[in-house]
Amino acid sequence: MRKYHFIRVLSLALFLMCSFSCSSDLNFDQANDLKLTPVIEGNLSYFDVPATAFVADDGSAYHWDSDDQNFDVFRDKYFNSYLQKADFHFEITNTISRAFLLSIVLLDDNSNALTTIAFDIPAYSASANNVVTRTEVFENVRLDLLKRARKMRFLVVMKSGTASNQNSTGNLVLRSSATVYLEI
């Protein structure tokens, strides 16, 4: 008997709650106006080259070096369609007693240069700031070039100065990161 009474009271309570509930018209079209704007940060490239890497086995100094790195993050068509802007952040530290010219060249599928980012890096001096920083912003036409990039080429040219040898000290260090802005 108690069980029957409990079920009756519960049924009546549920009926009353459903009778007095609120409702309104739902607008599912507002989902079409939804925009997601994620910002993604990540490492771009890094190298740490000792001064002795610019010295040949015979003791003569190399005046330039080149290295290509795959850069196919923009092959994904969905990522490309959502990409609105990209910022590349560079920090170069030189503790070698020679000045350098560093060029970062973005290349397409056929190794054609799309754009070049050049850095004039002063020689190491104990009394000077030996860190070069810069942010490169890719928007509009420049962003379109970036989306076509498939490789990054690093060209390091040693400028004239004190002769290097196997006992030369110091390093040329590049740290870089990218911040990309998407709109989905």
Tab-separated table of C-alpha atoms in Angstrom:
chain	number	residue	atom	x	y	z
A	1	MET	CA	0.000	0.000	0.000
A	2	ARG	CA	2.797	2.370	0.854
A	3	LYS	CA	4.501	1.607	-2.457
A	4	TYR	CA	1.311	2.442	-4.368
A	5	HIS	CA	0.909	5.693	-2.449
A	6	PHE	CA	4.557	6.683	-3.118
A	7	ILE	CA	4.204	6.046	-6.876
A	8	ARG	CA	0.982	8.080	-6.978
A	9	VAL	CA	2.567	11.043	-5.203
A	10	LEU	CA	5.642	10.883	-7.413
A	11	SER	CA	3.513	10.744	-10.590
A	12	LEU	CA	1.450	13.716	-9.445
A	13	ALA	CA	4.625	15.714	-8.647
A	14	LEU	CA	6.140	14.975	-12.062
A	15	PHE	CA	2.872	15.925	-13.791
A	16	LEU	CA	2.733	19.240	-11.928
A	17	MET	CA	6.393	20.021	-12.720
A	18	CYS	CA	5.831	19.391	-16.431
A	19	SER	CA	2.682	21.528	-16.436
A	20	PHE	CA	4.417	24.586	-15.013
A	21	SER	CA	7.718	24.427	-16.930
A	22	CYS	CA	8.909	27.327	-19.051
A	23	SER	CA	9.596	27.099	-22.730
A	24	SER	CA	10.600	29.464	-25.471
A	25	ASP	CA	11.238	29.311	-29.177
A	26	LEU	CA	14.745	28.142	-29.938
A	27	ASN	CA	16.824	29.797	-32.644
A	28	PHE	CA	19.201	27.248	-34.087
A	29	ASP	CA	20.325	29.698	-36.816
A	30	GLN	CA	22.589	31.424	-34.295
A	31	ALA	CA	24.981	28.468	-34.652
A	32	ASN	CA	25.742	29.781	-38.150
A	33	ASP	CA	27.142	32.984	-36.606
A	34	LEU	CA	29.602	31.108	-34.385
A	35	LYS	CA	33.253	32.080	-34.964
A	36	LEU	CA	36.134	30.383	-33.245
A	37	THR	CA	39.402	32.351	-33.177
A	38	PRO	CA	42.108	30.119	-31.732
A	39	VAL	CA	45.666	31.416	-31.338
A	40	ILE	CA	48.389	28.784	-31.550
A	41	GLU	CA	51.998	29.220	-30.497
A	42	GLY	CA	54.817	26.840	-31.319
A	43	ASN	CA	58.523	26.533	-31.965
A	44	LEU	CA	59.637	27.395	-35.458
A	45	SER	CA	63.345	26.675	-35.687
A	46	TYR	CA	66.453	26.480	-33.557
A	47	PHE	CA	70.160	26.171	-34.157
A	48	ASP	CA	73.322	26.542	-32.110
A	49	VAL	CA	76.437	26.745	-34.301
A	50	PRO	CA	79.875	26.881	-32.636
A	51	ALA	CA	82.554	29.189	-34.039
A	52	THR	CA	84.633	26.166	-35.068
A	53	ALA	CA	81.896	25.116	-37.521
A	54	PHE	CA	82.999	28.036	-39.712
A	55	VAL	CA	86.577	26.676	-39.943
A	56	ALA	CA	87.542	24.093	-42.592
A	57	ASP	CA	89.809	21.114	-41.894
A	58	ASP	CA	92.724	22.957	-43.501
A	59	GLY	CA	92.251	25.890	-41.085
A	60	SER	CA	90.695	28.297	-43.580
A	61	ALA	CA	87.454	30.025	-42.629
A	62	TYR	CA	84.117	29.353	-44.283
A	63	HIS	CA	82.434	32.599	-45.124
A	64	TRP	CA	78.971	31.149	-45.588
A	65	ASP	CA	76.864	28.146	-44.793
A	66	SER	CA	73.443	27.029	-45.932
A	67	ASP	CA	70.846	24.641	-44.569
A	68	ASP	CA	67.370	23.784	-45.863
A	69	GLN	CA	64.591	22.717	-43.534
A	70	ASN	CA	61.211	21.297	-44.535
A	71	PHE	CA	58.438	23.728	-43.789
A	72	ASP	CA	55.270	22.040	-44.953
A	73	VAL	CA	52.893	23.099	-42.193
A	74	PHE	CA	50.928	25.034	-44.812
A	75	ARG	CA	50.222	21.999	-47.034
A	76	ASP	CA	46.983	21.362	-45.137
A	77	LYS	CA	44.206	23.087	-47.088
A	78	TYR	CA	41.948	23.454	-44.037
A	79	PHE	CA	44.671	25.084	-41.973
A	80	ASN	CA	45.392	27.451	-44.891
A	81	SER	CA	41.752	28.417	-45.273
A	82	TYR	CA	41.446	29.268	-41.559
A	83	LEU	CA	44.766	31.110	-41.237
A	84	GLN	CA	44.299	34.873	-40.818
A	85	LYS	CA	47.713	36.039	-39.604
A	86	ALA	CA	51.095	34.678	-38.508
A	87	ASP	CA	53.820	36.272	-36.396
A	88	PHE	CA	57.348	34.846	-36.479
A	89	HIS	CA	59.483	35.774	-33.477
A	90	PHE	CA	63.282	35.573	-33.799
A	91	GLU	CA	66.044	35.867	-31.213
A	92	ILE	CA	69.663	35.572	-32.366
A	93	THR	CA	72.562	35.548	-29.925
A	94	ASN	CA	76.130	35.941	-31.220
A	95	THR	CA	79.070	35.208	-28.923
A	96	ILE	CA	81.566	34.894	-31.809
A	97	SER	CA	84.010	37.754	-32.462
A	98	ARG	CA	82.774	38.046	-36.067
A	99	ALA	CA	79.714	39.739	-37.532
A	100	PHE	CA	77.255	37.749	-39.633
A	101	LEU	CA	74.475	38.231	-42.116
A	102	LEU	CA	71.699	35.696	-41.597
A	103	SER	CA	69.052	35.305	-44.278
A	104	ILE	CA	66.010	33.104	-43.859
A	105	VAL	CA	64.496	32.377	-47.252
A	106	LEU	CA	61.036	30.849	-47.603
A	107	LEU	CA	60.875	28.601	-50.682
A	108	ASP	CA	58.009	27.097	-52.677
A	109	ASP	CA	57.730	23.518	-54.047
A	110	ASN	CA	60.212	24.312	-56.840
A	111	SER	CA	62.753	25.929	-54.476
A	112	ASN	CA	61.902	29.408	-55.753
A	113	ALA	CA	62.356	32.160	-53.175
A	114	LEU	CA	59.048	33.619	-51.972
A	115	THR	CA	60.352	36.044	-49.362
A	116	THR	CA	63.567	36.679	-47.444
A	117	ILE	CA	64.046	37.779	-43.855
A	118	ALA	CA	67.538	39.243	-43.343
A	119	PHE	CA	69.348	39.924	-40.069
A	120	ASP	CA	72.518	41.957	-39.643
A	121	ILE	CA	74.210	40.398	-36.611
A	122	PRO	CA	77.025	42.411	-35.011
A	123	ALA	CA	80.236	40.792	-33.796
A	124	TYR	CA	80.443	39.773	-30.161
A	125	SER	CA	81.545	42.474	-27.771
A	126	ALA	CA	81.602	42.064	-24.013
A	127	SER	CA	80.215	45.589	-23.589
A	128	ALA	CA	77.454	45.402	-26.206
A	129	ASN	CA	74.065	43.733	-26.404
A	130	ASN	CA	74.717	40.541	-28.384
A	131	VAL	CA	71.071	39.644	-28.905
A	132	VAL	CA	69.098	40.594	-32.018
A	133	THR	CA	65.320	40.223	-31.768
A	134	ARG	CA	62.633	40.805	-34.343
A	135	THR	CA	59.026	39.895	-35.075
A	136	GLU	CA	57.949	39.394	-38.680
A	137	VAL	CA	54.205	39.767	-39.291
A	138	PHE	CA	52.558	37.922	-42.182
A	139	GLU	CA	49.230	39.377	-43.296
A	140	ASN	CA	47.462	39.967	-46.613
A	141	VAL	CA	49.830	39.477	-49.600
A	142	ARG	CA	52.694	38.392	-47.390
A	143	LEU	CA	50.446	35.787	-45.753
A	144	ASP	CA	49.596	34.394	-49.192
A	145	LEU	CA	53.320	33.942	-49.863
A	146	LEU	CA	53.779	32.228	-46.508
A	147	LYS	CA	50.968	29.771	-47.297
A	148	ARG	CA	52.900	28.679	-50.412
A	149	ALA	CA	56.140	28.072	-48.459
A	150	ARG	CA	57.400	24.469	-48.304
A	151	LYS	CA	61.010	24.974	-47.143
A	152	MET	CA	63.071	27.390	-45.101
A	153	ARG	CA	66.654	28.038	-46.147
A	154	PHE	CA	69.105	29.453	-43.638
A	155	LEU	CA	72.030	31.309	-45.205
A	156	VAL	CA	74.778	32.397	-42.840
A	157	VAL	CA	77.440	34.684	-44.265
A	158	MET	CA	80.438	35.551	-42.090
A	159	LYS	CA	81.500	39.150	-42.537
A	160	SER	CA	85.135	40.234	-42.608
A	161	GLY	CA	86.941	40.514	-39.319
A	162	THR	CA	89.308	38.642	-37.031
A	163	ALA	CA	90.470	35.392	-38.601
A	164	SER	CA	88.779	32.256	-37.263
A	165	ASN	CA	90.623	29.057	-36.403
A	166	GLN	CA	90.072	25.755	-34.560
A	167	ASN	CA	90.531	27.574	-31.232
A	168	SER	CA	87.852	30.219	-31.905
A	169	THR	CA	85.200	30.402	-29.229
A	170	GLY	CA	81.571	31.370	-29.115
A	171	ASN	CA	78.332	30.349	-30.758
A	172	LEU	CA	75.696	31.688	-33.103
A	173	VAL	CA	72.299	30.733	-31.651
A	174	LEU	CA	68.892	31.178	-33.292
A	175	ARG	CA	65.657	30.659	-31.390
A	176	SER	CA	62.378	31.259	-33.143
A	177	SER	CA	58.694	30.677	-32.608
A	178	ALA	CA	55.477	31.290	-34.455
A	179	THR	CA	52.115	32.597	-33.331
A	180	VAL	CA	49.289	31.830	-35.755
A	181	TYR	CA	45.825	33.333	-35.647
A	182	LEU	CA	42.968	31.272	-37.055
A	183	GLU	CA	39.319	32.002	-37.693
A	184	ILE	CA	37.073	28.977	-37.965
